[in-house]
mmCIF file of C-alpha atoms in Angstrom:
data_model
loop_
_atom_site.group_PDB
_atom_site.id
_atom_site.type_symbol
_atom_site.label_atom_id
_atom_site.label_comp_id
_atom_site.label_asym_id
_atom_site.label_seq_id
_atom_site.Cartn_x
_atom_site.Cartn_y
_atom_site.Cartn_z
ATOM 1 C CA ALA A 916 114.746 118.419 76.067
ATOM 2 C CA GLN A 917 111.467 116.318 77.707
ATOM 3 C CA THR A 918 108.277 118.220 79.341
ATOM 4 C CA VAL A 919 106.333 117.144 82.513
ATOM 5 C CA THR A 920 102.521 119.132 82.809
ATOM 6 C CA GLN A 921 100.479 119.007 85.706
ATOM 7 C CA SER A 922 97.654 120.579 85.422
ATOM 8 C CA GLN A 923 94.896 120.836 88.223
ATOM 9 C CA PRO A 924 97.028 122.177 90.849
ATOM 10 C CA GLU A 925 94.258 120.645 93.491
ATOM 11 C CA MET A 926 91.673 118.023 93.141
ATOM 12 C CA SER A 927 90.139 116.230 96.120
ATOM 13 C CA VAL A 928 87.833 113.244 97.082
ATOM 14 C CA GLN A 929 86.127 111.592 99.130
ATOM 15 C CA GLU A 930 86.413 108.649 101.475
ATOM 16 C CA ALA A 931 85.923 105.348 99.930
ATOM 17 C CA GLU A 932 85.721 107.498 96.198
ATOM 18 C CA THR A 933 87.759 107.055 93.224
ATOM 19 C CA VAL A 934 90.381 109.570 91.735
ATOM 20 C CA THR A 935 92.223 110.855 88.833
ATOM 21 C CA LEU A 936 95.319 112.798 88.095
ATOM 22 C CA SER A 937 96.503 113.539 85.164
ATOM 23 C CA CYS A 938 99.807 114.820 83.776
ATOM 24 C CA THR A 939 101.314 114.790 79.994
ATOM 25 C CA TYR A 940 104.633 115.034 78.644
ATOM 26 C CA ASP A 941 106.219 115.643 75.842
ATOM 27 C CA THR A 942 109.339 113.932 74.820
ATOM 28 C CA SER A 943 110.498 112.734 70.658
ATOM 29 C CA GLU A 944 111.886 109.503 72.584
ATOM 30 C CA SER A 945 110.908 106.261 72.693
ATOM 31 C CA ASP A 946 112.546 104.416 75.006
ATOM 32 C CA TYR A 947 111.348 106.198 78.211
ATOM 33 C CA TYR A 948 109.870 105.079 82.369
ATOM 34 C CA LEU A 949 107.389 107.258 83.264
ATOM 35 C CA PHE A 950 106.894 107.396 87.546
ATOM 36 C CA TRP A 951 103.924 108.737 90.163
ATOM 37 C CA TYR A 952 105.597 109.030 93.316
ATOM 38 C CA LYS A 953 103.179 110.540 96.497
ATOM 39 C CA GLN A 954 105.192 113.195 99.295
ATOM 40 C CA PRO A 955 103.271 113.429 102.402
ATOM 41 C CA PRO A 956 103.634 115.585 104.972
ATOM 42 C CA SER A 957 106.031 113.823 106.226
ATOM 43 C CA ARG A 958 107.264 115.179 102.291
ATOM 44 C CA GLN A 959 109.162 111.748 101.332
ATOM 45 C CA MET A 960 109.228 111.182 98.216
ATOM 46 C CA ILE A 961 107.788 107.620 97.469
ATOM 47 C CA LEU A 962 106.929 105.676 94.744
ATOM 48 C CA VAL A 963 103.999 104.754 93.793
ATOM 49 C CA ILE A 964 104.071 102.941 90.302
ATOM 50 C CA ARG A 965 106.155 102.840 87.624
ATOM 51 C CA GLN A 966 105.281 102.269 83.523
ATOM 52 C CA GLU A 967 107.675 101.100 80.554
ATOM 53 C CA ALA A 968 106.819 102.869 77.329
ATOM 54 C CA TYR A 969 107.854 99.711 75.523
ATOM 55 C CA LYS A 970 104.749 98.066 77.117
ATOM 56 C CA GLN A 971 100.793 98.739 76.257
ATOM 57 C CA GLN A 972 99.661 96.861 79.334
ATOM 58 C CA ASN A 973 99.171 99.700 82.079
ATOM 59 C CA ALA A 974 100.919 99.080 85.850
ATOM 60 C CA THR A 975 98.775 98.468 89.089
ATOM 61 C CA GLU A 976 99.774 97.889 91.994
ATOM 62 C CA ASN A 977 96.435 97.432 94.486
ATOM 63 C CA ARG A 978 94.296 100.647 95.074
ATOM 64 C CA PHE A 979 96.537 102.007 92.542
ATOM 65 C CA SER A 980 96.583 101.616 88.077
ATOM 66 C CA VAL A 981 97.583 103.900 85.748
ATOM 67 C CA ASN A 982 96.170 104.893 82.121
ATOM 68 C CA PHE A 983 99.325 104.556 80.237
ATOM 69 C CA GLN A 984 98.129 106.457 76.332
ATOM 70 C CA LYS A 985 101.880 106.357 73.851
ATOM 71 C CA ALA A 986 100.503 108.863 71.017
ATOM 72 C CA ALA A 987 98.819 111.175 73.171
ATOM 73 C CA LYS A 988 101.347 111.431 74.970
ATOM 74 C CA SER A 989 99.710 110.768 78.831
ATOM 75 C CA PHE A 990 99.470 109.235 81.781
ATOM 76 C CA SER A 991 97.209 109.552 84.565
ATOM 77 C CA LEU A 992 97.569 108.436 87.666
ATOM 78 C CA LYS A 993 93.456 106.066 89.116
ATOM 79 C CA ILE A 994 93.543 105.975 92.764
ATOM 80 C CA SER A 995 90.501 103.150 93.952
ATOM 81 C CA ASP A 996 88.489 103.394 97.085
ATOM 82 C CA SER A 997 90.765 106.518 97.899
ATOM 83 C CA GLN A 998 92.133 106.798 101.747
ATOM 84 C CA LEU A 999 92.791 109.646 104.412
ATOM 85 C CA GLY A 1000 96.351 108.406 104.264
ATOM 86 C CA ASP A 1001 96.451 109.249 100.747
ATOM 87 C CA ALA A 1002 96.291 112.647 101.374
ATOM 88 C CA ALA A 1003 99.602 114.210 99.658
ATOM 89 C CA MET A 1004 101.647 115.905 96.766
ATOM 90 C CA TYR A 1005 101.965 113.672 93.317
ATOM 91 C CA PHE A 1006 104.542 114.370 91.034
ATOM 92 C CA CYS A 1007 104.129 112.950 87.210
ATOM 93 C CA ALA A 1008 108.158 111.827 86.105
ATOM 94 C CA TYR A 1009 109.990 111.226 83.346
ATOM 95 C CA ARG A 1010 113.204 109.917 82.653
ATOM 96 C CA SER A 1011 114.901 108.625 79.758
ATOM 97 C CA GLY A 1012 115.493 105.076 79.188
ATOM 98 C CA GLY A 1013 118.871 104.753 77.073
ATOM 99 C CA SER A 1014 121.260 106.850 79.646
ATOM 100 C CA GLN A 1015 120.305 106.591 83.527
ATOM 101 C CA GLY A 1016 119.746 109.694 83.646
ATOM 102 C CA ASN A 1017 117.607 111.852 85.600
ATOM 103 C CA LEU A 1018 113.891 112.493 86.952
ATOM 104 C CA ILE A 1019 112.117 115.082 84.962
ATOM 105 C CA PHE A 1020 109.344 115.551 87.329
ATOM 106 C CA GLY A 1021 106.122 117.825 86.463
ATOM 107 C CA LYS A 1022 104.669 121.042 89.263
ATOM 108 C CA GLY A 1023 102.431 118.243 91.586
ATOM 109 C CA THR A 1024 99.014 117.814 92.088
ATOM 110 C CA LYS A 1025 97.839 118.225 96.562
ATOM 111 C CA LEU A 1026 95.096 114.908 96.325
ATOM 112 C CA SER A 1027 92.593 116.426 100.071
ATOM 113 C CA VAL A 1028 90.879 112.999 100.677
ATOM 114 C CA LYS A 1029 87.573 114.173 102.804
ATOM 115 C CA PRO A 1030 86.166 111.295 105.173
ATOM 116 C CA ASP B 767 112.546 103.158 104.289
ATOM 117 C CA SER B 768 114.408 103.921 100.974
ATOM 118 C CA GLY B 769 117.932 102.362 101.897
ATOM 119 C CA VAL B 770 118.808 106.297 101.244
ATOM 120 C CA THR B 771 120.212 108.117 104.223
ATOM 121 C CA GLN B 772 120.777 111.886 104.589
ATOM 122 C CA THR B 773 122.208 114.020 106.347
ATOM 123 C CA PRO B 774 121.494 116.127 108.434
ATOM 124 C CA LYS B 775 117.546 116.424 108.230
ATOM 125 C CA HIS B 776 117.754 120.414 109.459
ATOM 126 C CA LEU B 777 119.723 122.670 109.032
ATOM 127 C CA ILE B 778 119.703 126.876 109.472
ATOM 128 C CA THR B 779 122.102 129.119 108.510
ATOM 129 C CA ALA B 780 123.090 133.052 107.477
ATOM 130 C CA THR B 781 123.536 134.239 104.281
ATOM 131 C CA GLY B 782 127.111 134.290 103.883
ATOM 132 C CA GLN B 783 127.948 131.133 105.053
ATOM 133 C CA ARG B 784 128.577 127.868 103.423
ATOM 134 C CA VAL B 785 127.324 124.326 104.740
ATOM 135 C CA THR B 786 127.550 120.620 103.130
ATOM 136 C CA LEU B 787 125.045 117.911 102.855
ATOM 137 C CA ARG B 788 125.597 114.182 102.831
ATOM 138 C CA CYS B 789 123.918 110.859 101.122
ATOM 139 C CA SER B 790 124.812 107.779 100.901
ATOM 140 C CA PRO B 791 122.868 105.380 98.665
ATOM 141 C CA ARG B 792 121.206 102.897 98.540
ATOM 142 C CA SER B 793 123.767 99.359 99.388
ATOM 143 C CA GLY B 794 124.948 98.278 95.538
ATOM 144 C CA ASP B 795 124.277 101.743 93.714
ATOM 145 C CA LEU B 796 126.555 103.559 91.813
ATOM 146 C CA SER B 797 124.726 106.510 90.753
ATOM 147 C CA VAL B 798 123.518 109.669 93.167
ATOM 148 C CA TYR B 799 121.313 112.302 91.815
ATOM 149 C CA TRP B 800 120.345 116.201 93.666
ATOM 150 C CA TYR B 801 117.285 117.374 93.960
ATOM 151 C CA GLN B 802 116.026 121.019 94.984
ATOM 152 C CA GLN B 803 112.547 121.253 96.391
ATOM 153 C CA SER B 804 111.459 124.790 96.737
ATOM 154 C CA LEU B 805 107.713 126.283 96.889
ATOM 155 C CA ASP B 806 108.221 128.799 93.645
ATOM 156 C CA GLN B 807 110.511 125.471 91.488
ATOM 157 C CA GLY B 808 108.838 122.489 92.186
ATOM 158 C CA LEU B 809 111.753 119.618 92.298
ATOM 159 C CA GLN B 810 114.885 120.460 89.638
ATOM 160 C CA PHE B 811 116.842 118.533 89.198
ATOM 161 C CA LEU B 812 121.002 119.896 90.108
ATOM 162 C CA ILE B 813 123.518 116.453 89.297
ATOM 163 C CA GLN B 814 124.119 113.678 89.007
ATOM 164 C CA TYR B 815 127.683 111.440 89.167
ATOM 165 C CA TYR B 816 127.656 107.698 88.379
ATOM 166 C CA ASN B 817 130.460 105.666 90.652
ATOM 167 C CA GLY B 818 132.449 108.605 91.639
ATOM 168 C CA GLU B 819 132.687 110.784 87.927
ATOM 169 C CA GLU B 820 129.666 113.421 87.091
ATOM 170 C CA ARG B 821 126.814 112.767 84.663
ATOM 171 C CA ALA B 822 125.197 114.839 84.158
ATOM 172 C CA LYS B 823 124.106 118.608 85.158
ATOM 173 C CA GLY B 824 121.084 120.156 85.543
ATOM 174 C CA ASN B 825 120.432 123.868 87.119
ATOM 175 C CA ILE B 826 123.041 124.107 89.394
ATOM 176 C CA LEU B 827 124.588 127.164 90.363
ATOM 177 C CA GLU B 828 127.906 127.894 90.364
ATOM 178 C CA ARG B 829 128.293 128.341 94.277
ATOM 179 C CA PHE B 830 126.565 124.441 94.791
ATOM 180 C CA SER B 831 129.104 121.478 93.652
ATOM 181 C CA ALA B 832 129.528 117.875 94.317
ATOM 182 C CA GLN B 833 131.411 114.873 94.574
ATOM 183 C CA GLN B 834 130.934 111.115 95.104
ATOM 184 C CA PHE B 835 133.134 110.070 96.976
ATOM 185 C CA PRO B 836 135.401 105.641 96.412
ATOM 186 C CA ASP B 837 132.736 104.065 98.751
ATOM 187 C CA LEU B 838 129.957 106.788 97.075
ATOM 188 C CA HIS B 839 128.505 108.683 99.615
ATOM 189 C CA SER B 840 128.482 111.623 97.953
ATOM 190 C CA GLU B 841 128.165 115.406 99.235
ATOM 191 C CA LEU B 842 126.575 118.738 97.834
ATOM 192 C CA ASN B 843 128.376 121.703 99.143
ATOM 193 C CA LEU B 844 126.748 125.110 98.785
ATOM 194 C CA SER B 845 128.253 128.314 99.739
ATOM 195 C CA SER B 846 127.884 132.324 99.962
ATOM 196 C CA LEU B 847 124.616 130.858 100.979
ATOM 197 C CA GLU B 848 121.252 133.341 99.869
ATOM 198 C CA LEU B 849 117.628 133.850 101.333
ATOM 199 C CA GLY B 850 116.697 132.417 98.371
ATOM 200 C CA ASP B 851 118.918 128.985 98.595
ATOM 201 C CA SER B 852 116.917 128.287 101.116
ATOM 202 C CA ALA B 853 114.747 124.623 99.972
ATOM 203 C CA LEU B 854 114.555 120.727 100.673
ATOM 204 C CA TYR B 855 117.995 119.048 99.053
ATOM 205 C CA PHE B 856 117.005 115.564 98.076
ATOM 206 C CA CYS B 857 118.755 112.603 97.540
ATOM 207 C CA ALA B 858 118.290 110.230 95.291
ATOM 208 C CA SER B 859 120.825 106.421 94.170
ATOM 209 C CA SER B 860 120.166 103.864 91.552
ATOM 210 C CA GLY B 861 121.597 100.652 90.332
ATOM 211 C CA PRO B 862 123.848 100.554 87.769
ATOM 212 C CA ASP B 863 121.491 97.974 85.332
ATOM 213 C CA HIS B 864 119.934 99.623 82.444
ATOM 214 C CA GLY B 865 117.228 97.922 84.043
ATOM 215 C CA ASP B 866 117.563 99.957 87.359
ATOM 216 C CA GLU B 867 115.051 102.747 86.251
ATOM 217 C CA LYS B 868 113.649 103.886 89.595
ATOM 218 C CA LEU B 869 114.941 106.633 91.439
ATOM 219 C CA PHE B 870 115.522 106.295 95.890
ATOM 220 C CA PHE B 871 114.968 109.109 97.281
ATOM 221 C CA GLY B 872 116.893 109.459 101.024
ATOM 222 C CA SER B 873 114.051 112.227 103.383
ATOM 223 C CA GLY B 874 115.985 115.652 102.410
ATOM 224 C CA THR B 875 117.449 118.019 104.530
ATOM 225 C CA GLN B 876 115.653 120.801 105.014
ATOM 226 C CA LEU B 877 118.027 124.216 104.623
ATOM 227 C CA SER B 878 116.547 127.249 105.826
ATOM 228 C CA VAL B 879 118.892 130.158 105.567
ATOM 229 C CA LEU B 880 117.919 133.846 107.591
#
């Protein structure tokens, strides 16, 4: 069975600085997707960024980028120029590629942004 | 706005009762997923439906059941409720094709069992 581990329960960053959230996963599959979801205090689950396992190039969405290390099964999220609105829970998630499977989530990292 | 609609937003009930949570997926999406989010268990997958048929089951209790109707909306039924069932219940949907790997989440139903 696949597992997702987020080893940092809480992180803090100064406004305008850069922060990296860690995620590791375990799978024997070769076709899969990885995601980062953001959950602000409103509790809405918002997709931040996704990565296809077959792509070597790291995904980027504006200030958000990932460092995908397939051999190490690592998928970290970098937030540049942090803003107060980035404060939220961040969840790393895994989805099998073949069969429209469900998402498997990590426990989450609570990010605080200091002004 | 994700396009996934969940009702009600909040639900307060008593132990032993039964409730129904409703979800309307994004237009065109065939898959519906139910998740439970609690402080101690995190985000747990409950069940998935695809075009009316059950596709996968996760950590869903026997007291819980779900179905997806011909118009693709889904309902999650929770019965004999216990205090520990208090949680945020999410519905998500995804498209019909292999490339539709993203799940889009509704805003959730906050269930409080007193």
